[in-house]
PDB file of C-alpha atoms in Angstrom:
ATOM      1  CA  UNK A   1       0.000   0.000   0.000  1.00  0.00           C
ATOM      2  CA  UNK A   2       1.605   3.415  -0.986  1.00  0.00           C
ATOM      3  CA  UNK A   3      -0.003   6.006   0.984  1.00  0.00           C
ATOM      4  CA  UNK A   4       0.221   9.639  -0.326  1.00  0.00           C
ATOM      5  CA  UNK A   5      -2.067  11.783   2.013  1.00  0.00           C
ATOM      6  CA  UNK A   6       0.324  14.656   1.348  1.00  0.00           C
ATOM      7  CA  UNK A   7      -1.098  15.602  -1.675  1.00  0.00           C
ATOM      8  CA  UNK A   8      -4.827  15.699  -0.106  1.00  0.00           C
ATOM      9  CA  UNK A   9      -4.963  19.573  -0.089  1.00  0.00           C
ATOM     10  CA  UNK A  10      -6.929  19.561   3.538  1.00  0.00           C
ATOM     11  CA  UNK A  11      -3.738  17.407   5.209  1.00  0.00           C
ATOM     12  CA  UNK A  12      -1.224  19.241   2.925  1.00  0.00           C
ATOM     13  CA  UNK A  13      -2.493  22.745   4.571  1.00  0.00           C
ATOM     14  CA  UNK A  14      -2.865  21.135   7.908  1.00  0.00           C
ATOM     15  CA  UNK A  15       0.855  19.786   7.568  1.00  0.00           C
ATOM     16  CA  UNK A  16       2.018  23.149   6.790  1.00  0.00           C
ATOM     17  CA  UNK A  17       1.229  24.520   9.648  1.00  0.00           C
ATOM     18  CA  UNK A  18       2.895  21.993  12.139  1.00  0.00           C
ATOM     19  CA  UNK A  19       6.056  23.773  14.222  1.00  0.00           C
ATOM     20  CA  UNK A  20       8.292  21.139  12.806  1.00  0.00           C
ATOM     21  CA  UNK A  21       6.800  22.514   9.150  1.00  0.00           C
ATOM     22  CA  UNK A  22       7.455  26.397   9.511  1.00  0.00           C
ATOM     23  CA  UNK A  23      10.601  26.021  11.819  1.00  0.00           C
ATOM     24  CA  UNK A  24      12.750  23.266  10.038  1.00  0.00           C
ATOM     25  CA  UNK A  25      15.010  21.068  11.589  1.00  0.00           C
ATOM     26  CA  UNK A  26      15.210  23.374  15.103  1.00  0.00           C
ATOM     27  CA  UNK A  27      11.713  23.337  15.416  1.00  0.00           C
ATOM     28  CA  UNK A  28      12.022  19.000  15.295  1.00  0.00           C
ATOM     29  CA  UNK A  29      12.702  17.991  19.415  1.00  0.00           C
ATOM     30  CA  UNK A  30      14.489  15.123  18.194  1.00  0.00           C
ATOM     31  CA  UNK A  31      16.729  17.147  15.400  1.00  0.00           C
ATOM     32  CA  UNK A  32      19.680  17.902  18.291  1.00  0.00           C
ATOM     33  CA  UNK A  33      19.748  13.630  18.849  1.00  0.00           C
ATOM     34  CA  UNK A  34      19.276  12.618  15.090  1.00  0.00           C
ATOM     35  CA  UNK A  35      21.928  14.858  14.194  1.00  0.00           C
ATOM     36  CA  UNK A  36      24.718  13.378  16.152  1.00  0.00           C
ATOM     37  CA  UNK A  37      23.642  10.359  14.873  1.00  0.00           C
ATOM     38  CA  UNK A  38      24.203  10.720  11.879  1.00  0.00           C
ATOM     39  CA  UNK A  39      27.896  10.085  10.021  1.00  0.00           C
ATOM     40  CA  UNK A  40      30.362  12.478   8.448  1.00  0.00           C
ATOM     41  CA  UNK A  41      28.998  13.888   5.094  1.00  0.00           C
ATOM     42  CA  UNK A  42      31.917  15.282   3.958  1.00  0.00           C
ATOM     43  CA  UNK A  43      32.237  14.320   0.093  1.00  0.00           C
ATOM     44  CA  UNK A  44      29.213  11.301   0.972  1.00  0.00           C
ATOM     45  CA  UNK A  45      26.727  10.785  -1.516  1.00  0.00           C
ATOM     46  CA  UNK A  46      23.474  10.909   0.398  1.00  0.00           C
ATOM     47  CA  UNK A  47      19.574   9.295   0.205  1.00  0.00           C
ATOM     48  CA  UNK A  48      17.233  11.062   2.025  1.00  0.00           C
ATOM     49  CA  UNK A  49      14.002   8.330   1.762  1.00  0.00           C
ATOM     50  CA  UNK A  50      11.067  10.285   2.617  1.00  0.00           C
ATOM     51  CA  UNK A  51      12.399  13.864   2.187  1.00  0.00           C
ATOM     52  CA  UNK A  52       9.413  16.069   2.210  1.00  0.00           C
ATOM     53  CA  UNK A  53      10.330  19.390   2.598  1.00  0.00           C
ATOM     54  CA  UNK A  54      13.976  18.802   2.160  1.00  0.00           C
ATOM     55  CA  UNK A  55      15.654  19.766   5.173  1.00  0.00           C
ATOM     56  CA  UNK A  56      17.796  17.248   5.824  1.00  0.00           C
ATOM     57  CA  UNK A  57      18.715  17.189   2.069  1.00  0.00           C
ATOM     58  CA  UNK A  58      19.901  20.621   2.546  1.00  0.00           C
ATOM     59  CA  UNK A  59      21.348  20.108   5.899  1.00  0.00           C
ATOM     60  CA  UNK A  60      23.594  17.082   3.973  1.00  0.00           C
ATOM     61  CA  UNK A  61      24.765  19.711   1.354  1.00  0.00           C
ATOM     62  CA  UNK A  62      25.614  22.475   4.731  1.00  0.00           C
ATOM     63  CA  UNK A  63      27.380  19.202   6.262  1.00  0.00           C
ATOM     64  CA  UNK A  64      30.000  19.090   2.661  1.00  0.00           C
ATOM     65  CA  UNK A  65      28.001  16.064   1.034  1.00  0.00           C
ATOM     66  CA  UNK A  66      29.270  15.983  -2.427  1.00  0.00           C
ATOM     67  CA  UNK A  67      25.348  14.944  -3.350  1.00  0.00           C
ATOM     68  CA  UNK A  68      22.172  14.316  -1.874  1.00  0.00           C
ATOM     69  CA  UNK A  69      19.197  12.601  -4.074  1.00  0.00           C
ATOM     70  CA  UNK A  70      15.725  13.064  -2.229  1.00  0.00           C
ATOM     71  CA  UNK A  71      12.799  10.660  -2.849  1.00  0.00           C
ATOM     72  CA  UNK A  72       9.160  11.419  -1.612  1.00  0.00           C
ATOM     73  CA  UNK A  73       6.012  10.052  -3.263  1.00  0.00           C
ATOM     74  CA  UNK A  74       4.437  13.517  -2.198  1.00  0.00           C
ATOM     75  CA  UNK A  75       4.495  16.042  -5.413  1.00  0.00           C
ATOM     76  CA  UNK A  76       3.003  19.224  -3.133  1.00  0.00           C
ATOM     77  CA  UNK A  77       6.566  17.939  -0.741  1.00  0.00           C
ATOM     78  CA  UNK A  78       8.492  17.951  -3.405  1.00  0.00           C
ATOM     79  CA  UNK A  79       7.003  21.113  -4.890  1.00  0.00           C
ATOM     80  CA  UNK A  80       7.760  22.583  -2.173  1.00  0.00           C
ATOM     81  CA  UNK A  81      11.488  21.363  -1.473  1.00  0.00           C
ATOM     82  CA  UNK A  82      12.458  22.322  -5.080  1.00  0.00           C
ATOM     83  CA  UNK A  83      10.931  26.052  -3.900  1.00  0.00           C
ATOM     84  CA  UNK A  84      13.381  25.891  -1.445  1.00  0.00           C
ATOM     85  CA  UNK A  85      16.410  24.643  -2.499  1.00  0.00           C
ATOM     86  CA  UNK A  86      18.859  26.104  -4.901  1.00  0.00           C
ATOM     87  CA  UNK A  87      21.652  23.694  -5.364  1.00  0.00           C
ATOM     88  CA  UNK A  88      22.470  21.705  -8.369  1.00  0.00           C
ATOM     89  CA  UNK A  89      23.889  18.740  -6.066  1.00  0.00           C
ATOM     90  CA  UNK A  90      20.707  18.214  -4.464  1.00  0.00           C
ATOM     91  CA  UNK A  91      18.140  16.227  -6.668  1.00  0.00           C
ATOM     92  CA  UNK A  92      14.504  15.656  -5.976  1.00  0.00           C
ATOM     93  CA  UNK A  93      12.751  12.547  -7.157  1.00  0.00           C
ATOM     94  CA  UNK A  94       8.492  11.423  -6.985  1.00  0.00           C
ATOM     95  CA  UNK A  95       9.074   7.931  -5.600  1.00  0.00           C
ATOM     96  CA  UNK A  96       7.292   5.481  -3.225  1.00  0.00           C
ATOM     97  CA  UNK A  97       9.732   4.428  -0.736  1.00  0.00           C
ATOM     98  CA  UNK A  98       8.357   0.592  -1.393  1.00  0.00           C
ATOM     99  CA  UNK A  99       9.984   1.094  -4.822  1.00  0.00           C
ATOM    100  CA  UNK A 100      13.108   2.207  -3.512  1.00  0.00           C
ATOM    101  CA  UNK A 101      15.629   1.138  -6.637  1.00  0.00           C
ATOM    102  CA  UNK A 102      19.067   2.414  -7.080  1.00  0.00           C
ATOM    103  CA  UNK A 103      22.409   0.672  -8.420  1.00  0.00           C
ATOM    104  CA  UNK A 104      24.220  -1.367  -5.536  1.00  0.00           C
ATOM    105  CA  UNK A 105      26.277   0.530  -3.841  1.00  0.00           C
ATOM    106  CA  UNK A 106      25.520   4.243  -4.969  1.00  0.00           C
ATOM    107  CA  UNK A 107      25.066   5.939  -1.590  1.00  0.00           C
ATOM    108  CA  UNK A 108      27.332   6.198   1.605  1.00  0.00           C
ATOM    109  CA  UNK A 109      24.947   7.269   3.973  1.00  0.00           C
ATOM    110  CA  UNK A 110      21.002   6.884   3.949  1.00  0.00           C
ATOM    111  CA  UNK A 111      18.648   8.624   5.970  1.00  0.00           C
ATOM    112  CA  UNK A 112      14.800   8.886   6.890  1.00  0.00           C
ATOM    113  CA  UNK A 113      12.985  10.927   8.929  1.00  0.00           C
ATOM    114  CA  UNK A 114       9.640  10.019  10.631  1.00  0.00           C
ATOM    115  CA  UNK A 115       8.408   8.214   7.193  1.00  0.00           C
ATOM    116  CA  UNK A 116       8.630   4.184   7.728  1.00  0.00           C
ATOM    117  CA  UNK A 117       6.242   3.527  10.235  1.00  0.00           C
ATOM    118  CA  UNK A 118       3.872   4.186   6.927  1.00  0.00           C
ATOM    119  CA  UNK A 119       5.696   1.299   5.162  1.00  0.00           C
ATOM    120  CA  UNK A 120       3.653  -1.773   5.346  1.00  0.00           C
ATOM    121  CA  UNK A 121       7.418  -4.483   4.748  1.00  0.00           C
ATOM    122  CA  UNK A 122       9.585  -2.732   7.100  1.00  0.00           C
ATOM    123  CA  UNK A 123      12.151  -5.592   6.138  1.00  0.00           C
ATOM    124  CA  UNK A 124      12.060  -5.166   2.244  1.00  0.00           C
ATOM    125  CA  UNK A 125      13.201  -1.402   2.941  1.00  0.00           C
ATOM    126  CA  UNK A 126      16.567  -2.529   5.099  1.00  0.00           C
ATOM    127  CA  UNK A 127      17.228  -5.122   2.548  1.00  0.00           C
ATOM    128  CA  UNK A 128      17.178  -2.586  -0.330  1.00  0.00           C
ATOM    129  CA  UNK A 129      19.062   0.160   1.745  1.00  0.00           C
ATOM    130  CA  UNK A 130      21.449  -2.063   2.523  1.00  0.00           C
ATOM    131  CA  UNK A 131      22.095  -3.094  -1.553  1.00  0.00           C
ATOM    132  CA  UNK A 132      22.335   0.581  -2.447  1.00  0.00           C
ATOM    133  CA  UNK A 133      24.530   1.802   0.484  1.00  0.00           C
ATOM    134  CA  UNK A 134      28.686   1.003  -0.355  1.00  0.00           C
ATOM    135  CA  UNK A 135      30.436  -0.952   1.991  1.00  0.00           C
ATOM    136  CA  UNK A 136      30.650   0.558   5.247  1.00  0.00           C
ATOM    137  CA  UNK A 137      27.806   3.046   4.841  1.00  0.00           C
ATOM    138  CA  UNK A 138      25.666   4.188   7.120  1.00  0.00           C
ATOM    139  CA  UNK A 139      21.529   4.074   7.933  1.00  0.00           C
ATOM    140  CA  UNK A 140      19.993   6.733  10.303  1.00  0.00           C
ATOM    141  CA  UNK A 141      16.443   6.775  10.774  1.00  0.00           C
ATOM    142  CA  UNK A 142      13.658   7.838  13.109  1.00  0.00           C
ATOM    143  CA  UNK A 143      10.006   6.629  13.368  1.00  0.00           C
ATOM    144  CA  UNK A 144       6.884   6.994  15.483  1.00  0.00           C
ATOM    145  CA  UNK A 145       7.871   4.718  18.637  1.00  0.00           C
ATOM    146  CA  UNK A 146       6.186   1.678  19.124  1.00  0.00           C
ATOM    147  CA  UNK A 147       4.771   2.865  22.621  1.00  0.00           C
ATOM    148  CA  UNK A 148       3.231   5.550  20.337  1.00  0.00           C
ATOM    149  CA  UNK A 149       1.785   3.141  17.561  1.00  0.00           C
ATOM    150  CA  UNK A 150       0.475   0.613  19.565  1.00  0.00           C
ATOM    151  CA  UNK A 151      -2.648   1.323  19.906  1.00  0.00           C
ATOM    152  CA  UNK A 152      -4.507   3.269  16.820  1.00  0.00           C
ATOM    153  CA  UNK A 153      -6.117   5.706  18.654  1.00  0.00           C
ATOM    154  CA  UNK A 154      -2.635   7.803  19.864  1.00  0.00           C
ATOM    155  CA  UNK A 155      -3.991   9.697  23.128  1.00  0.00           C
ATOM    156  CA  UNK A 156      -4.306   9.919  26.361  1.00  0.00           C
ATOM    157  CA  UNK A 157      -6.193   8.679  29.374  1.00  0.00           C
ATOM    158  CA  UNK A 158      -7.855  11.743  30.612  1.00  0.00           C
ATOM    159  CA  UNK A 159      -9.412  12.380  33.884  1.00  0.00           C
ATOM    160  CA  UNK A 160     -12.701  13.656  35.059  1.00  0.00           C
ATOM    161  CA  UNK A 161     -11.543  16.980  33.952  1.00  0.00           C
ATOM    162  CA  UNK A 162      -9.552  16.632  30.611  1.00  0.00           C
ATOM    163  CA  UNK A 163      -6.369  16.331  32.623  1.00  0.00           C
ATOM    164  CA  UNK A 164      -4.030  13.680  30.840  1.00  0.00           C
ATOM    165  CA  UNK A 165      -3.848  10.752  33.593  1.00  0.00           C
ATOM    166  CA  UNK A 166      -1.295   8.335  31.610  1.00  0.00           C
ATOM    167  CA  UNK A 167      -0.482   7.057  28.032  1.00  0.00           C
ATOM    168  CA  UNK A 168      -2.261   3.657  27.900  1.00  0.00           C
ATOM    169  CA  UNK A 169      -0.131   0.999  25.642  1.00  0.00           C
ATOM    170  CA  UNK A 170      -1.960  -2.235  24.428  1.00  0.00           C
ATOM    171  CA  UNK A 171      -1.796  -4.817  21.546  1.00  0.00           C
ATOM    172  CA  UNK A 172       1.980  -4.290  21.542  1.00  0.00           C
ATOM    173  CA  UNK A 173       3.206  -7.380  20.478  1.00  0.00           C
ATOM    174  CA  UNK A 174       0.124  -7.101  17.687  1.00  0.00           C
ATOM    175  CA  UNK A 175       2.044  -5.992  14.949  1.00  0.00           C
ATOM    176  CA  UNK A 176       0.446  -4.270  11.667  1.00  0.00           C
ATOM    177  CA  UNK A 177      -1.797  -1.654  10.558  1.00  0.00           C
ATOM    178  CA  UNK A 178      -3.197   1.163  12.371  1.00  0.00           C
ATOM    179  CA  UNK A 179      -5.872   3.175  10.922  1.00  0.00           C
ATOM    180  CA  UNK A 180      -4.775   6.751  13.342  1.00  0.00           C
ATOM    181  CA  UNK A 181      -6.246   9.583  13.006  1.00  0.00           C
ATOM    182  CA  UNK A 182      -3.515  12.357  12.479  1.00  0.00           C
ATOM    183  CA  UNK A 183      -4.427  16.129  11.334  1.00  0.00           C
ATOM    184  CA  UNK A 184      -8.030  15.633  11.308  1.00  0.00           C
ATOM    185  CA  UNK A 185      -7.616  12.545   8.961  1.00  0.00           C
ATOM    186  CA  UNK A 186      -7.324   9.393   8.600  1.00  0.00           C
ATOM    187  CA  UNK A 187      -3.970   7.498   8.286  1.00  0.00           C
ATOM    188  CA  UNK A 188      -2.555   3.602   8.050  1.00  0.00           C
ATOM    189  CA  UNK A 189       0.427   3.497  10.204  1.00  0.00           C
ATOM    190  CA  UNK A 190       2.304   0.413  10.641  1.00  0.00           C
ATOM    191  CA  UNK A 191       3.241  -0.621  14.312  1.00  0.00           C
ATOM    192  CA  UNK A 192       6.109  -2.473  14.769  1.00  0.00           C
ATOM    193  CA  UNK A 193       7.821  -3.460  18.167  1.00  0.00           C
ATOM    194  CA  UNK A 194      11.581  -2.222  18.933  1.00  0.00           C
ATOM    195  CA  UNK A 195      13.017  -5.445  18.862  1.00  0.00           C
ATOM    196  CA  UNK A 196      11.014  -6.142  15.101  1.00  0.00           C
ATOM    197  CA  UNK A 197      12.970  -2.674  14.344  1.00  0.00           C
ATOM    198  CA  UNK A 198      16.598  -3.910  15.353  1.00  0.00           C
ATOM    199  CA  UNK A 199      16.306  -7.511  14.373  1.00  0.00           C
ATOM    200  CA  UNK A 200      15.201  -6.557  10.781  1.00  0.00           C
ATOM    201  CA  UNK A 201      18.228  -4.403  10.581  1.00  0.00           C
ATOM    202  CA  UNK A 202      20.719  -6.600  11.393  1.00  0.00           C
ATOM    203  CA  UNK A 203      18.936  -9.520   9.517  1.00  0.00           C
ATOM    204  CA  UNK A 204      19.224  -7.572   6.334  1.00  0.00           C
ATOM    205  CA  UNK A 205      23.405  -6.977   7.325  1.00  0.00           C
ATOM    206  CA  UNK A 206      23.630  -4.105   9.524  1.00  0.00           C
ATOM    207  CA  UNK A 207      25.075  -3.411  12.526  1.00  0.00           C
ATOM    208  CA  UNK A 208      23.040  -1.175  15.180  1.00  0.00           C
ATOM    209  CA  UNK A 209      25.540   1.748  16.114  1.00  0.00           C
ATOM    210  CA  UNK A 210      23.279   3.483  18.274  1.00  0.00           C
ATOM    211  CA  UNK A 211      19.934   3.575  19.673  1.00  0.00           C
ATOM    212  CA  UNK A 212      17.973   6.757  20.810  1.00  0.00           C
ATOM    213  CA  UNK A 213      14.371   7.379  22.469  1.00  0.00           C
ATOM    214  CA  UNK A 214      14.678  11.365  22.727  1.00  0.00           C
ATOM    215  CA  UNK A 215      12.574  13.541  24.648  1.00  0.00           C
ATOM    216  CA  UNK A 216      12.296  17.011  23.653  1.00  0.00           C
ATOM    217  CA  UNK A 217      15.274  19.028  24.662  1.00  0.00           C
ATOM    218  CA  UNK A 218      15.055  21.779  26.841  1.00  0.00           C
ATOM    219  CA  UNK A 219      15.180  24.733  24.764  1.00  0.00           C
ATOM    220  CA  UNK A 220      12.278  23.532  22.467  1.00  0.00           C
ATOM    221  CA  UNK A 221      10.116  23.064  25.773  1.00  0.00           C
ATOM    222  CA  UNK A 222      10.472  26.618  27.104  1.00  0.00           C
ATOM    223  CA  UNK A 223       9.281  27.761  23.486  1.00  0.00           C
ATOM    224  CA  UNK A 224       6.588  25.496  23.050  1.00  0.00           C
ATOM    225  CA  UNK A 225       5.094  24.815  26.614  1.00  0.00           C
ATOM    226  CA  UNK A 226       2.136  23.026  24.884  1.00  0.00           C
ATOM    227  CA  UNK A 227       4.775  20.333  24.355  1.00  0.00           C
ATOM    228  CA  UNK A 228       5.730  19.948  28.170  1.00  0.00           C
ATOM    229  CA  UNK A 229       3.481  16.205  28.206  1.00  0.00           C
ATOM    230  CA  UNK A 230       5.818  14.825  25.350  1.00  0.00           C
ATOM    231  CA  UNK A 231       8.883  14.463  28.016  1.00  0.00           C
ATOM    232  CA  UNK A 232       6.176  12.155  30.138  1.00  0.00           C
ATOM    233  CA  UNK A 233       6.952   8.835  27.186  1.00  0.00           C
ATOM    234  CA  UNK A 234       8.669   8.343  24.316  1.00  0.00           C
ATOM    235  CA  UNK A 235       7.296   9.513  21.284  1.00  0.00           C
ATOM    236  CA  UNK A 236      10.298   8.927  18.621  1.00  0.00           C
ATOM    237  CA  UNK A 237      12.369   6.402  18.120  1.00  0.00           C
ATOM    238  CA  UNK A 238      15.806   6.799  16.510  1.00  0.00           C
ATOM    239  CA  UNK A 239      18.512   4.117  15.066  1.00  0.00           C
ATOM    240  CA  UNK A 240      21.555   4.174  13.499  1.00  0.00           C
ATOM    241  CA  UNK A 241      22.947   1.136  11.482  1.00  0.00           C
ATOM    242  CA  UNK A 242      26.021   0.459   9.483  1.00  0.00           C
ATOM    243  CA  UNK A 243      26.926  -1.873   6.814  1.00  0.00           C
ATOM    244  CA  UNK A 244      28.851  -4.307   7.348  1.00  0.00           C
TER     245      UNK A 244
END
């Protein structure tokens, strides 16, 4: 199933107006972890599966990669990206991440940002990533945590007076769809547990470099108090992998 609710023009505008959306990268709480996970750039040719907007394509290019290919099934996201981006090294492409297909070995570092937890075959995508990165290259990527996906409805217990009680986790170890609701529509997420995550990785030939489960850092919370609740569990989940 290739899901492209970023062209629906009520979601798109929705989207848009997300923190993470008008601030970029410093507006993401888990930017400040993601970014020390990821590898030197320097002269790296660099996939960026999922791109949207095309800030981490651009932050690739800041970091010295020689080029950075972005692939997003999206056309408003890519629309947009190209808008924003003026840099011959940086190339946009319309692709579904399920037909991810490069020549072996064309990339040194791959990265993703908050997009495969709406891949149905989590396991297809880290055996094709792993064809298409060279020999020691590197795979940094960050989805919805499975604490978050487990159950479809993604809220909180309230109290007797609104007041969020606890984040209720069930079903956990029932992996597969989710129909959420994110945005004031409906989505298909994919839960998968953590170990599902890591085991698929290193199945496919990758070694797990570093795991992360950030909160949002401190300066993020004293401008956006609204987001005080996302310290109280994790929402993110973050792993870097290398090939073997």
């Amino acid at each position: 199933m290739r899901q492209n609710k970023y062209d629906d023009p009520g979601f798109y505008e929705n989207y848009s107006r997300m923190p993470r959306s008008a601030g970029g990268l410093e507006a993401a709480g888990e930017w400040p972890v993601f970014r020390d996970m990821l590898p030197d750039l320097n002269g790296k040719k660099v996939l960026d599966i999922g791109c949207g907007y095309g800030w981490h394509c651009r932050y690739a290019r800041e970091r010295r990669a020689r080029a950075v290919v972005g692939i997003d099934l999206s056309e408003k996201m890519l629309e947009r990206a190209r808008e924003s981006t003026d840099d011959p090294a940086i190339e946009y492409r319309r692709m579904a991440i399920e037909d991810l297909d490069f020549p072996e070995g064309e990339f040194d570092a791959a990265i993703s940002s908050l997009a495969l937890h709406y891949v149905e075959s989590f396991e297809d995508v880290c055996r094709k990533v792993h064809r298409i990165l060279a020999p020691g290259g590197s795979f940094v990527l960050s989805v919805e945590h499975p604490v978050f996906t487990a159950l479809a409805a993604q809220d909180w217990h309230y109290g007797p007076n609104g007041e969020r009680l606890h984040w209720p986790v069930d079903h956990y170890f029932d992996e597969g769809s989710r129909r959420a609701r994110f945005l004031g529509h409906d989505v298909v997420k994919y839960h998968r547990t953590v170990a599902s995550h890591l085991n698929a990785l290193i199945e496919a030939g990758f070694a797990i470099r570093k795991v992360a489960e950030p909160g949002p850092a401190p300066e993020l919370l004293a401008k956006y108090p609204e987001m005080r609740d996302e310290a109280r569990r994790p929402i993110f989940l973050l792993i870097a992998a290398d090939k073997k």
